[in-house]
Amino acid sequence: GPDGFRKDTIPICEALTDLIGWEAEVVFYTPENCVKVFNHIKDTADVYVHRMSLANVKDEAKYFAMLKDLTAHGILGLPAPDALTKYGSKDALLALGATEQTQYAFPGEVCVTFVNRTPVSVVHKNPAPGADACDHPNKWEKQMPLLLKEMDALGAALGPFDSMPLLWTADFVEGKQCPNTGARMYVLGAVNTSCVGFTSQLGLAPLVARNIRSMTVDVKGSRKCVEPLPLLKELLGVPPLPKKAA
């Protein structure tokens, strides 16, 4: 925004403070202030949330060296440095292969947005004329259980669920026809973890904050927070999509 903050970052900080009772602040990174940022996070934080697009990082090697140093000092990264690159890697997706496990019967190419393991929206890349481009995941009651069931397969191929990204998207592209039904299948073609936004769904901030808490390791006490992750049956807790302006 005009104040230099992402429109969906401050709501996360506010939700962490108001709902979870944590202190949260936004830290701006540049290659020039790398050491200052590293020392500040190391000395004051237990966890950091990556909110930068890697396309905007001028010295990526320096940035990742800082993140890995923070990990070495016991600071939890959401996502972890290795997960940040691995989940967005085309080579990693090749490990999944075009198997039945990675194919889903979506009606057209779609992008599914997740908060950790909870799907929160389904965006149609080529919506039909007059149709909404974005759907609430509850609309896809047949596809979502299948997708969530295969989370373990995705995690085994790309990394453990302890390093599952906080905010990420899965893109499904057109694949072959199902030999049994003849229906067109759509294959997992890309995963994006690089600063996924939710500016059109700011009501998700409390869900993001709760997942930050549930994913976080209390570094000083070596304890994991025990709040459970949302389950599919709790998707009714995902805020409804905003209505179109009249």
PDB file of C-alpha atoms in Angstrom:
ATOM      1  CA  GLY A   1       0.000   0.000   0.000  1.00  0.00           C
ATOM      2  CA  PRO A   2       0.970   3.692  -0.006  1.00  0.00           C
ATOM      3  CA  ASP A   3       2.384   3.367   3.526  1.00  0.00           C
ATOM      4  CA  GLY A   4       4.852   0.701   2.377  1.00  0.00           C
ATOM      5  CA  PHE A   5       3.023  -2.183   4.069  1.00  0.00           C
ATOM      6  CA  ARG A   6       1.313  -5.036   2.290  1.00  0.00           C
ATOM      7  CA  LYS A   7      -2.432  -4.715   2.823  1.00  0.00           C
ATOM      8  CA  ASP A   8      -2.626  -8.239   4.241  1.00  0.00           C
ATOM      9  CA  THR A   9       0.393  -8.032   6.581  1.00  0.00           C
ATOM     10  CA  ILE A  10      -0.880  -5.601   9.207  1.00  0.00           C
ATOM     11  CA  PRO A  11      -4.102  -7.653   9.701  1.00  0.00           C
ATOM     12  CA  ILE A  12      -1.916 -10.679  10.502  1.00  0.00           C
ATOM     13  CA  CYS A  13       0.016  -8.676  13.097  1.00  0.00           C
ATOM     14  CA  GLU A  14      -3.210  -7.358  14.607  1.00  0.00           C
ATOM     15  CA  ALA A  15      -4.720 -10.851  14.787  1.00  0.00           C
ATOM     16  CA  LEU A  16      -1.587 -12.226  16.453  1.00  0.00           C
ATOM     17  CA  THR A  17      -1.766  -9.455  19.049  1.00  0.00           C
ATOM     18  CA  ASP A  18      -5.532  -9.336  19.636  1.00  0.00           C
ATOM     19  CA  LEU A  19      -6.407 -13.047  19.362  1.00  0.00           C
ATOM     20  CA  ILE A  20      -3.222 -14.875  20.321  1.00  0.00           C
ATOM     21  CA  GLY A  21      -1.678 -12.354  22.693  1.00  0.00           C
ATOM     22  CA  TRP A  22       1.659 -12.286  20.888  1.00  0.00           C
ATOM     23  CA  GLU A  23       3.797  -9.282  20.057  1.00  0.00           C
ATOM     24  CA  ALA A  24       4.242  -8.849  16.309  1.00  0.00           C
ATOM     25  CA  GLU A  25       6.022  -6.292  14.167  1.00  0.00           C
ATOM     26  CA  VAL A  26       6.886  -5.752  10.506  1.00  0.00           C
ATOM     27  CA  VAL A  27      10.597  -5.721   9.662  1.00  0.00           C
ATOM     28  CA  PHE A  28      11.780  -4.364   6.322  1.00  0.00           C
ATOM     29  CA  TYR A  29      14.712  -6.205   4.726  1.00  0.00           C
ATOM     30  CA  THR A  30      17.278  -4.927   2.249  1.00  0.00           C
ATOM     31  CA  PRO A  31      20.714  -6.382   1.457  1.00  0.00           C
ATOM     32  CA  GLU A  32      22.225  -3.278   3.054  1.00  0.00           C
ATOM     33  CA  ASN A  33      20.527  -3.821   6.433  1.00  0.00           C
ATOM     34  CA  CYS A  34      20.890  -7.611   6.429  1.00  0.00           C
ATOM     35  CA  VAL A  35      23.068  -7.763   9.563  1.00  0.00           C
ATOM     36  CA  LYS A  36      20.803  -5.331  11.433  1.00  0.00           C
ATOM     37  CA  VAL A  37      17.689  -7.348  10.546  1.00  0.00           C
ATOM     38  CA  PHE A  38      19.388 -10.616  11.494  1.00  0.00           C
ATOM     39  CA  ASN A  39      20.449  -9.339  14.924  1.00  0.00           C
ATOM     40  CA  HIS A  40      17.063  -7.775  15.624  1.00  0.00           C
ATOM     41  CA  ILE A  41      15.126 -10.971  14.798  1.00  0.00           C
ATOM     42  CA  LYS A  42      17.643 -13.180  16.609  1.00  0.00           C
ATOM     43  CA  ASP A  43      17.460 -11.082  19.769  1.00  0.00           C
ATOM     44  CA  THR A  44      13.710 -10.369  19.910  1.00  0.00           C
ATOM     45  CA  ALA A  45      11.746 -13.086  18.098  1.00  0.00           C
ATOM     46  CA  ASP A  46      10.863 -16.759  18.357  1.00  0.00           C
ATOM     47  CA  VAL A  47       9.427 -16.984  14.833  1.00  0.00           C
ATOM     48  CA  TYR A  48       9.414 -14.994  11.608  1.00  0.00           C
ATOM     49  CA  VAL A  49       6.921 -15.102   8.732  1.00  0.00           C
ATOM     50  CA  HIS A  50       8.380 -14.628   5.253  1.00  0.00           C
ATOM     51  CA  ARG A  51       6.332 -11.970   3.404  1.00  0.00           C
ATOM     52  CA  MET A  52       8.686 -11.023   0.560  1.00  0.00           C
ATOM     53  CA  SER A  53       8.379 -11.990  -3.084  1.00  0.00           C
ATOM     54  CA  LEU A  54      11.620 -13.694  -4.059  1.00  0.00           C
ATOM     55  CA  ALA A  55      11.390 -11.856  -7.377  1.00  0.00           C
ATOM     56  CA  ASN A  56      12.032  -8.648  -5.418  1.00  0.00           C
ATOM     57  CA  VAL A  57      15.013  -9.943  -3.447  1.00  0.00           C
ATOM     58  CA  LYS A  58      18.128  -8.340  -4.930  1.00  0.00           C
ATOM     59  CA  ASP A  59      20.703 -10.670  -3.377  1.00  0.00           C
ATOM     60  CA  GLU A  60      18.923 -13.990  -2.927  1.00  0.00           C
ATOM     61  CA  ALA A  61      22.021 -15.858  -1.740  1.00  0.00           C
ATOM     62  CA  LYS A  62      22.585 -13.305   1.024  1.00  0.00           C
ATOM     63  CA  TYR A  63      18.919 -13.370   2.027  1.00  0.00           C
ATOM     64  CA  PHE A  64      18.790 -17.164   2.307  1.00  0.00           C
ATOM     65  CA  ALA A  65      22.077 -17.224   4.202  1.00  0.00           C
ATOM     66  CA  MET A  66      20.472 -14.900   6.755  1.00  0.00           C
ATOM     67  CA  LEU A  67      17.352 -17.081   7.024  1.00  0.00           C
ATOM     68  CA  LYS A  68      19.442 -20.225   7.515  1.00  0.00           C
ATOM     69  CA  ASP A  69      21.508 -18.472  10.167  1.00  0.00           C
ATOM     70  CA  LEU A  70      18.290 -17.560  11.980  1.00  0.00           C
ATOM     71  CA  THR A  71      17.253 -21.222  11.858  1.00  0.00           C
ATOM     72  CA  ALA A  72      20.642 -22.207  13.288  1.00  0.00           C
ATOM     73  CA  HIS A  73      19.968 -19.827  16.179  1.00  0.00           C
ATOM     74  CA  GLY A  74      16.642 -21.502  16.966  1.00  0.00           C
ATOM     75  CA  ILE A  75      14.329 -19.029  15.220  1.00  0.00           C
ATOM     76  CA  LEU A  76      11.461 -20.773  13.446  1.00  0.00           C
ATOM     77  CA  GLY A  77      10.823 -19.710   9.872  1.00  0.00           C
ATOM     78  CA  LEU A  78       7.357 -19.884   8.299  1.00  0.00           C
ATOM     79  CA  PRO A  79       8.105 -21.327   5.882  1.00  0.00           C
ATOM     80  CA  ALA A  80      11.529 -22.750   6.652  1.00  0.00           C
ATOM     81  CA  PRO A  81      14.233 -21.587   4.206  1.00  0.00           C
ATOM     82  CA  ASP A  82      14.484 -24.997   2.539  1.00  0.00           C
ATOM     83  CA  ALA A  83      10.706 -25.301   2.252  1.00  0.00           C
ATOM     84  CA  LEU A  84      10.514 -21.828   0.704  1.00  0.00           C
ATOM     85  CA  THR A  85      12.565 -23.006  -2.247  1.00  0.00           C
ATOM     86  CA  LYS A  86      11.586 -26.675  -2.357  1.00  0.00           C
ATOM     87  CA  TYR A  87       7.827 -26.222  -2.470  1.00  0.00           C
ATOM     88  CA  GLY A  88       8.163 -23.850  -5.403  1.00  0.00           C
ATOM     89  CA  SER A  89      10.636 -26.012  -7.300  1.00  0.00           C
ATOM     90  CA  LYS A  90       9.643 -27.525 -10.633  1.00  0.00           C
ATOM     91  CA  ASP A  91      12.138 -30.332 -10.008  1.00  0.00           C
ATOM     92  CA  ALA A  92      10.389 -31.168  -6.749  1.00  0.00           C
ATOM     93  CA  LEU A  93       7.047 -31.420  -8.520  1.00  0.00           C
ATOM     94  CA  LEU A  94       8.549 -33.935 -10.930  1.00  0.00           C
ATOM     95  CA  ALA A  95       8.960 -36.219  -7.919  1.00  0.00           C
ATOM     96  CA  LEU A  96       5.193 -36.391  -7.664  1.00  0.00           C
ATOM     97  CA  GLY A  97       4.709 -37.451 -11.253  1.00  0.00           C
ATOM     98  CA  ALA A  98       1.425 -37.417 -13.170  1.00  0.00           C
ATOM     99  CA  THR A  99      -0.147 -40.143 -11.096  1.00  0.00           C
ATOM    100  CA  GLU A 100      -3.756 -40.674 -10.152  1.00  0.00           C
ATOM    101  CA  GLN A 101      -2.843 -39.327  -6.727  1.00  0.00           C
ATOM    102  CA  THR A 102      -2.059 -35.902  -8.181  1.00  0.00           C
ATOM    103  CA  GLN A 103      -5.094 -35.628 -10.477  1.00  0.00           C
ATOM    104  CA  TYR A 104      -8.392 -34.037  -9.540  1.00  0.00           C
ATOM    105  CA  ALA A 105     -11.630 -33.435 -11.419  1.00  0.00           C
ATOM    106  CA  PHE A 106     -11.802 -29.641 -11.336  1.00  0.00           C
ATOM    107  CA  PRO A 107     -13.963 -28.010 -14.031  1.00  0.00           C
ATOM    108  CA  GLY A 108     -11.183 -25.984 -15.655  1.00  0.00           C
ATOM    109  CA  GLU A 109      -7.723 -24.856 -14.654  1.00  0.00           C
ATOM    110  CA  VAL A 110      -7.757 -23.609 -11.076  1.00  0.00           C
ATOM    111  CA  CYS A 111      -5.516 -22.269  -8.334  1.00  0.00           C
ATOM    112  CA  VAL A 112      -6.262 -23.442  -4.774  1.00  0.00           C
ATOM    113  CA  THR A 113      -5.043 -21.227  -1.930  1.00  0.00           C
ATOM    114  CA  PHE A 114      -4.178 -22.814   1.419  1.00  0.00           C
ATOM    115  CA  VAL A 115      -3.521 -21.580   4.927  1.00  0.00           C
ATOM    116  CA  ASN A 116      -1.196 -24.393   5.938  1.00  0.00           C
ATOM    117  CA  ARG A 117      -3.441 -27.460   5.439  1.00  0.00           C
ATOM    118  CA  THR A 118      -6.733 -25.615   5.098  1.00  0.00           C
ATOM    119  CA  PRO A 119      -7.971 -24.722   1.584  1.00  0.00           C
ATOM    120  CA  VAL A 120      -9.509 -21.251   1.676  1.00  0.00           C
ATOM    121  CA  SER A 121     -10.329 -20.396  -1.956  1.00  0.00           C
ATOM    122  CA  VAL A 122     -10.512 -21.881  -5.445  1.00  0.00           C
ATOM    123  CA  VAL A 123      -9.748 -19.427  -8.251  1.00  0.00           C
ATOM    124  CA  HIS A 124     -10.715 -20.252 -11.833  1.00  0.00           C
ATOM    125  CA  LYS A 125      -8.055 -19.076 -14.268  1.00  0.00           C
ATOM    126  CA  ASN A 126     -10.530 -19.006 -17.150  1.00  0.00           C
ATOM    127  CA  PRO A 127     -14.003 -18.559 -15.649  1.00  0.00           C
ATOM    128  CA  ALA A 128     -17.099 -18.953 -17.781  1.00  0.00           C
ATOM    129  CA  PRO A 129     -18.687 -15.677 -18.925  1.00  0.00           C
ATOM    130  CA  GLY A 130     -20.631 -14.147 -16.049  1.00  0.00           C
ATOM    131  CA  ALA A 131     -19.345 -16.714 -13.528  1.00  0.00           C
ATOM    132  CA  ASP A 132     -17.429 -15.871 -10.356  1.00  0.00           C
ATOM    133  CA  ALA A 133     -13.698 -16.332 -10.704  1.00  0.00           C
ATOM    134  CA  CYS A 134     -13.274 -17.293  -7.033  1.00  0.00           C
ATOM    135  CA  ASP A 135     -15.173 -19.971  -5.091  1.00  0.00           C
ATOM    136  CA  HIS A 136     -15.316 -20.931  -1.443  1.00  0.00           C
ATOM    137  CA  PRO A 137     -13.755 -24.423  -1.056  1.00  0.00           C
ATOM    138  CA  ASN A 138     -16.980 -25.772   0.421  1.00  0.00           C
ATOM    139  CA  LYS A 139     -18.420 -25.627  -3.104  1.00  0.00           C
ATOM    140  CA  TRP A 140     -16.029 -28.412  -4.122  1.00  0.00           C
ATOM    141  CA  GLU A 141     -17.087 -30.977  -1.544  1.00  0.00           C
ATOM    142  CA  LYS A 142     -15.987 -33.875  -3.767  1.00  0.00           C
ATOM    143  CA  GLN A 143     -12.568 -32.503  -4.693  1.00  0.00           C
ATOM    144  CA  MET A 144     -11.414 -31.077  -1.360  1.00  0.00           C
ATOM    145  CA  PRO A 145     -11.467 -34.363   0.637  1.00  0.00           C
ATOM    146  CA  LEU A 146      -9.434 -36.039  -2.114  1.00  0.00           C
ATOM    147  CA  LEU A 147      -6.971 -33.187  -2.157  1.00  0.00           C
ATOM    148  CA  LEU A 148      -6.568 -33.168   1.620  1.00  0.00           C
ATOM    149  CA  LYS A 149      -6.215 -36.952   1.660  1.00  0.00           C
ATOM    150  CA  GLU A 150      -3.213 -36.671  -0.641  1.00  0.00           C
ATOM    151  CA  MET A 151      -1.502 -34.068   1.536  1.00  0.00           C
ATOM    152  CA  ASP A 152       0.663 -36.800   3.017  1.00  0.00           C
ATOM    153  CA  ALA A 153       1.823 -37.814  -0.472  1.00  0.00           C
ATOM    154  CA  LEU A 154       2.633 -34.199  -1.249  1.00  0.00           C
ATOM    155  CA  GLY A 155       4.499 -33.839   2.015  1.00  0.00           C
ATOM    156  CA  ALA A 156       6.478 -37.033   1.436  1.00  0.00           C
ATOM    157  CA  ALA A 157       7.568 -35.807  -1.998  1.00  0.00           C
ATOM    158  CA  LEU A 158       8.340 -32.203  -1.102  1.00  0.00           C
ATOM    159  CA  GLY A 159       9.126 -32.269   2.598  1.00  0.00           C
ATOM    160  CA  PRO A 160       7.657 -32.994   6.028  1.00  0.00           C
ATOM    161  CA  PHE A 161       4.476 -31.260   7.105  1.00  0.00           C
ATOM    162  CA  ASP A 162       6.369 -29.565   9.927  1.00  0.00           C
ATOM    163  CA  SER A 163       7.787 -27.366   7.161  1.00  0.00           C
ATOM    164  CA  MET A 164       4.515 -27.013   5.251  1.00  0.00           C
ATOM    165  CA  PRO A 165       4.202 -23.391   4.150  1.00  0.00           C
ATOM    166  CA  LEU A 166       1.924 -21.087   6.092  1.00  0.00           C
ATOM    167  CA  LEU A 167       0.409 -19.576   2.928  1.00  0.00           C
ATOM    168  CA  TRP A 168       0.714 -21.321  -0.407  1.00  0.00           C
ATOM    169  CA  THR A 169      -1.095 -22.101  -3.640  1.00  0.00           C
ATOM    170  CA  ALA A 170      -1.436 -25.205  -5.793  1.00  0.00           C
ATOM    171  CA  ASP A 171      -2.109 -24.772  -9.523  1.00  0.00           C
ATOM    172  CA  PHE A 172      -3.926 -27.517 -11.426  1.00  0.00           C
ATOM    173  CA  VAL A 173      -3.576 -27.720 -15.206  1.00  0.00           C
ATOM    174  CA  GLU A 174      -5.389 -29.781 -17.804  1.00  0.00           C
ATOM    175  CA  GLY A 175      -4.246 -33.400 -18.041  1.00  0.00           C
ATOM    176  CA  LYS A 176      -5.430 -36.614 -19.674  1.00  0.00           C
ATOM    177  CA  GLN A 177      -8.908 -38.087 -19.602  1.00  0.00           C
ATOM    178  CA  CYS A 178      -9.844 -40.536 -16.886  1.00  0.00           C
ATOM    179  CA  PRO A 179      -9.906 -44.012 -18.519  1.00  0.00           C
ATOM    180  CA  ASN A 180     -12.870 -45.071 -16.386  1.00  0.00           C
ATOM    181  CA  THR A 181     -15.198 -42.093 -16.681  1.00  0.00           C
ATOM    182  CA  GLY A 182     -13.834 -40.161 -19.629  1.00  0.00           C
ATOM    183  CA  ALA A 183     -13.797 -37.002 -17.514  1.00  0.00           C
ATOM    184  CA  ARG A 184     -10.981 -34.559 -18.077  1.00  0.00           C
ATOM    185  CA  MET A 185      -8.489 -34.643 -15.208  1.00  0.00           C
ATOM    186  CA  TYR A 186      -6.411 -31.754 -13.908  1.00  0.00           C
ATOM    187  CA  VAL A 187      -2.870 -32.360 -12.688  1.00  0.00           C
ATOM    188  CA  LEU A 188      -0.935 -30.533  -9.992  1.00  0.00           C
ATOM    189  CA  GLY A 189       1.365 -28.408 -12.113  1.00  0.00           C
ATOM    190  CA  ALA A 190       2.856 -25.808  -9.768  1.00  0.00           C
ATOM    191  CA  VAL A 191       3.163 -24.878  -6.120  1.00  0.00           C
ATOM    192  CA  ASN A 192       3.832 -21.288  -5.050  1.00  0.00           C
ATOM    193  CA  THR A 193       5.045 -20.276  -1.599  1.00  0.00           C
ATOM    194  CA  SER A 194       6.595 -16.917  -2.447  1.00  0.00           C
ATOM    195  CA  CYS A 195       4.568 -14.361  -0.480  1.00  0.00           C
ATOM    196  CA  VAL A 196       1.051 -15.540  -1.300  1.00  0.00           C
ATOM    197  CA  GLY A 197      -1.389 -12.741  -0.545  1.00  0.00           C
ATOM    198  CA  PHE A 198      -5.009 -12.593   0.560  1.00  0.00           C
ATOM    199  CA  THR A 199      -5.849  -8.906   0.147  1.00  0.00           C
ATOM    200  CA  SER A 200      -9.299  -9.787  -1.210  1.00  0.00           C
ATOM    201  CA  GLN A 201      -9.987 -12.000   1.857  1.00  0.00           C
ATOM    202  CA  LEU A 202      -8.669 -10.028   4.817  1.00  0.00           C
ATOM    203  CA  GLY A 203     -11.100 -11.924   7.036  1.00  0.00           C
ATOM    204  CA  LEU A 204      -8.626 -14.817   6.834  1.00  0.00           C
ATOM    205  CA  ALA A 205      -6.163 -12.998   9.113  1.00  0.00           C
ATOM    206  CA  PRO A 206      -7.429 -14.719  12.319  1.00  0.00           C
ATOM    207  CA  LEU A 207      -7.091 -18.139  10.642  1.00  0.00           C
ATOM    208  CA  VAL A 208      -3.554 -17.250   9.541  1.00  0.00           C
ATOM    209  CA  ALA A 209      -2.707 -16.123  13.079  1.00  0.00           C
ATOM    210  CA  ARG A 210      -4.081 -19.335  14.627  1.00  0.00           C
ATOM    211  CA  ASN A 211      -2.016 -21.396  12.211  1.00  0.00           C
ATOM    212  CA  ILE A 212       1.109 -19.397  13.001  1.00  0.00           C
ATOM    213  CA  ARG A 213       0.515 -20.319  16.637  1.00  0.00           C
ATOM    214  CA  SER A 214      -0.180 -23.989  15.908  1.00  0.00           C
ATOM    215  CA  MET A 215       2.893 -24.285  13.668  1.00  0.00           C
ATOM    216  CA  THR A 216       5.253 -22.496  15.996  1.00  0.00           C
ATOM    217  CA  VAL A 217       7.843 -24.126  18.192  1.00  0.00           C
ATOM    218  CA  ASP A 218       8.379 -22.320  21.470  1.00  0.00           C
ATOM    219  CA  VAL A 219      12.131 -22.094  21.034  1.00  0.00           C
ATOM    220  CA  LYS A 220      12.889 -21.052  24.593  1.00  0.00           C
ATOM    221  CA  GLY A 221      10.807 -23.820  26.145  1.00  0.00           C
ATOM    222  CA  SER A 222      11.275 -26.392  23.353  1.00  0.00           C
ATOM    223  CA  ARG A 223       7.529 -26.972  23.275  1.00  0.00           C
ATOM    224  CA  LYS A 224       5.160 -27.106  20.345  1.00  0.00           C
ATOM    225  CA  CYS A 225       1.911 -25.249  20.654  1.00  0.00           C
ATOM    226  CA  VAL A 226      -0.900 -27.748  20.987  1.00  0.00           C
ATOM    227  CA  GLU A 227      -3.726 -25.938  19.181  1.00  0.00           C
ATOM    228  CA  PRO A 228      -4.924 -28.365  16.460  1.00  0.00           C
ATOM    229  CA  LEU A 229      -4.921 -27.446  12.806  1.00  0.00           C
ATOM    230  CA  PRO A 230      -8.319 -26.831  11.208  1.00  0.00           C
ATOM    231  CA  LEU A 231      -9.928 -29.926   9.715  1.00  0.00           C
ATOM    232  CA  LEU A 232     -12.049 -30.143   6.603  1.00  0.00           C
ATOM    233  CA  LYS A 233     -15.249 -30.240   8.648  1.00  0.00           C
ATOM    234  CA  GLU A 234     -14.229 -26.895  10.122  1.00  0.00           C
ATOM    235  CA  LEU A 235     -14.100 -25.169   6.746  1.00  0.00           C
ATOM    236  CA  LEU A 236     -17.296 -23.396   7.700  1.00  0.00           C
ATOM    237  CA  GLY A 237     -14.990 -21.308   9.834  1.00  0.00           C
ATOM    238  CA  VAL A 238     -13.291 -19.986   6.697  1.00  0.00           C
ATOM    239  CA  PRO A 239     -14.771 -16.523   6.051  1.00  0.00           C
ATOM    240  CA  PRO A 240     -17.114 -16.235   3.061  1.00  0.00           C
ATOM    241  CA  LEU A 241     -15.720 -14.663  -0.077  1.00  0.00           C
ATOM    242  CA  PRO A 242     -16.358 -10.934  -0.410  1.00  0.00           C
ATOM    243  CA  LYS A 243     -19.372  -9.990  -2.494  1.00  0.00           C
ATOM    244  CA  LYS A 244     -18.879  -8.201  -5.779  1.00  0.00           C
ATOM    245  CA  ALA A 245     -19.371  -4.455  -5.677  1.00  0.00           C
ATOM    246  CA  ALA A 246     -22.687  -3.363  -7.143  1.00  0.00           C
TER     247      ALA A 246
END
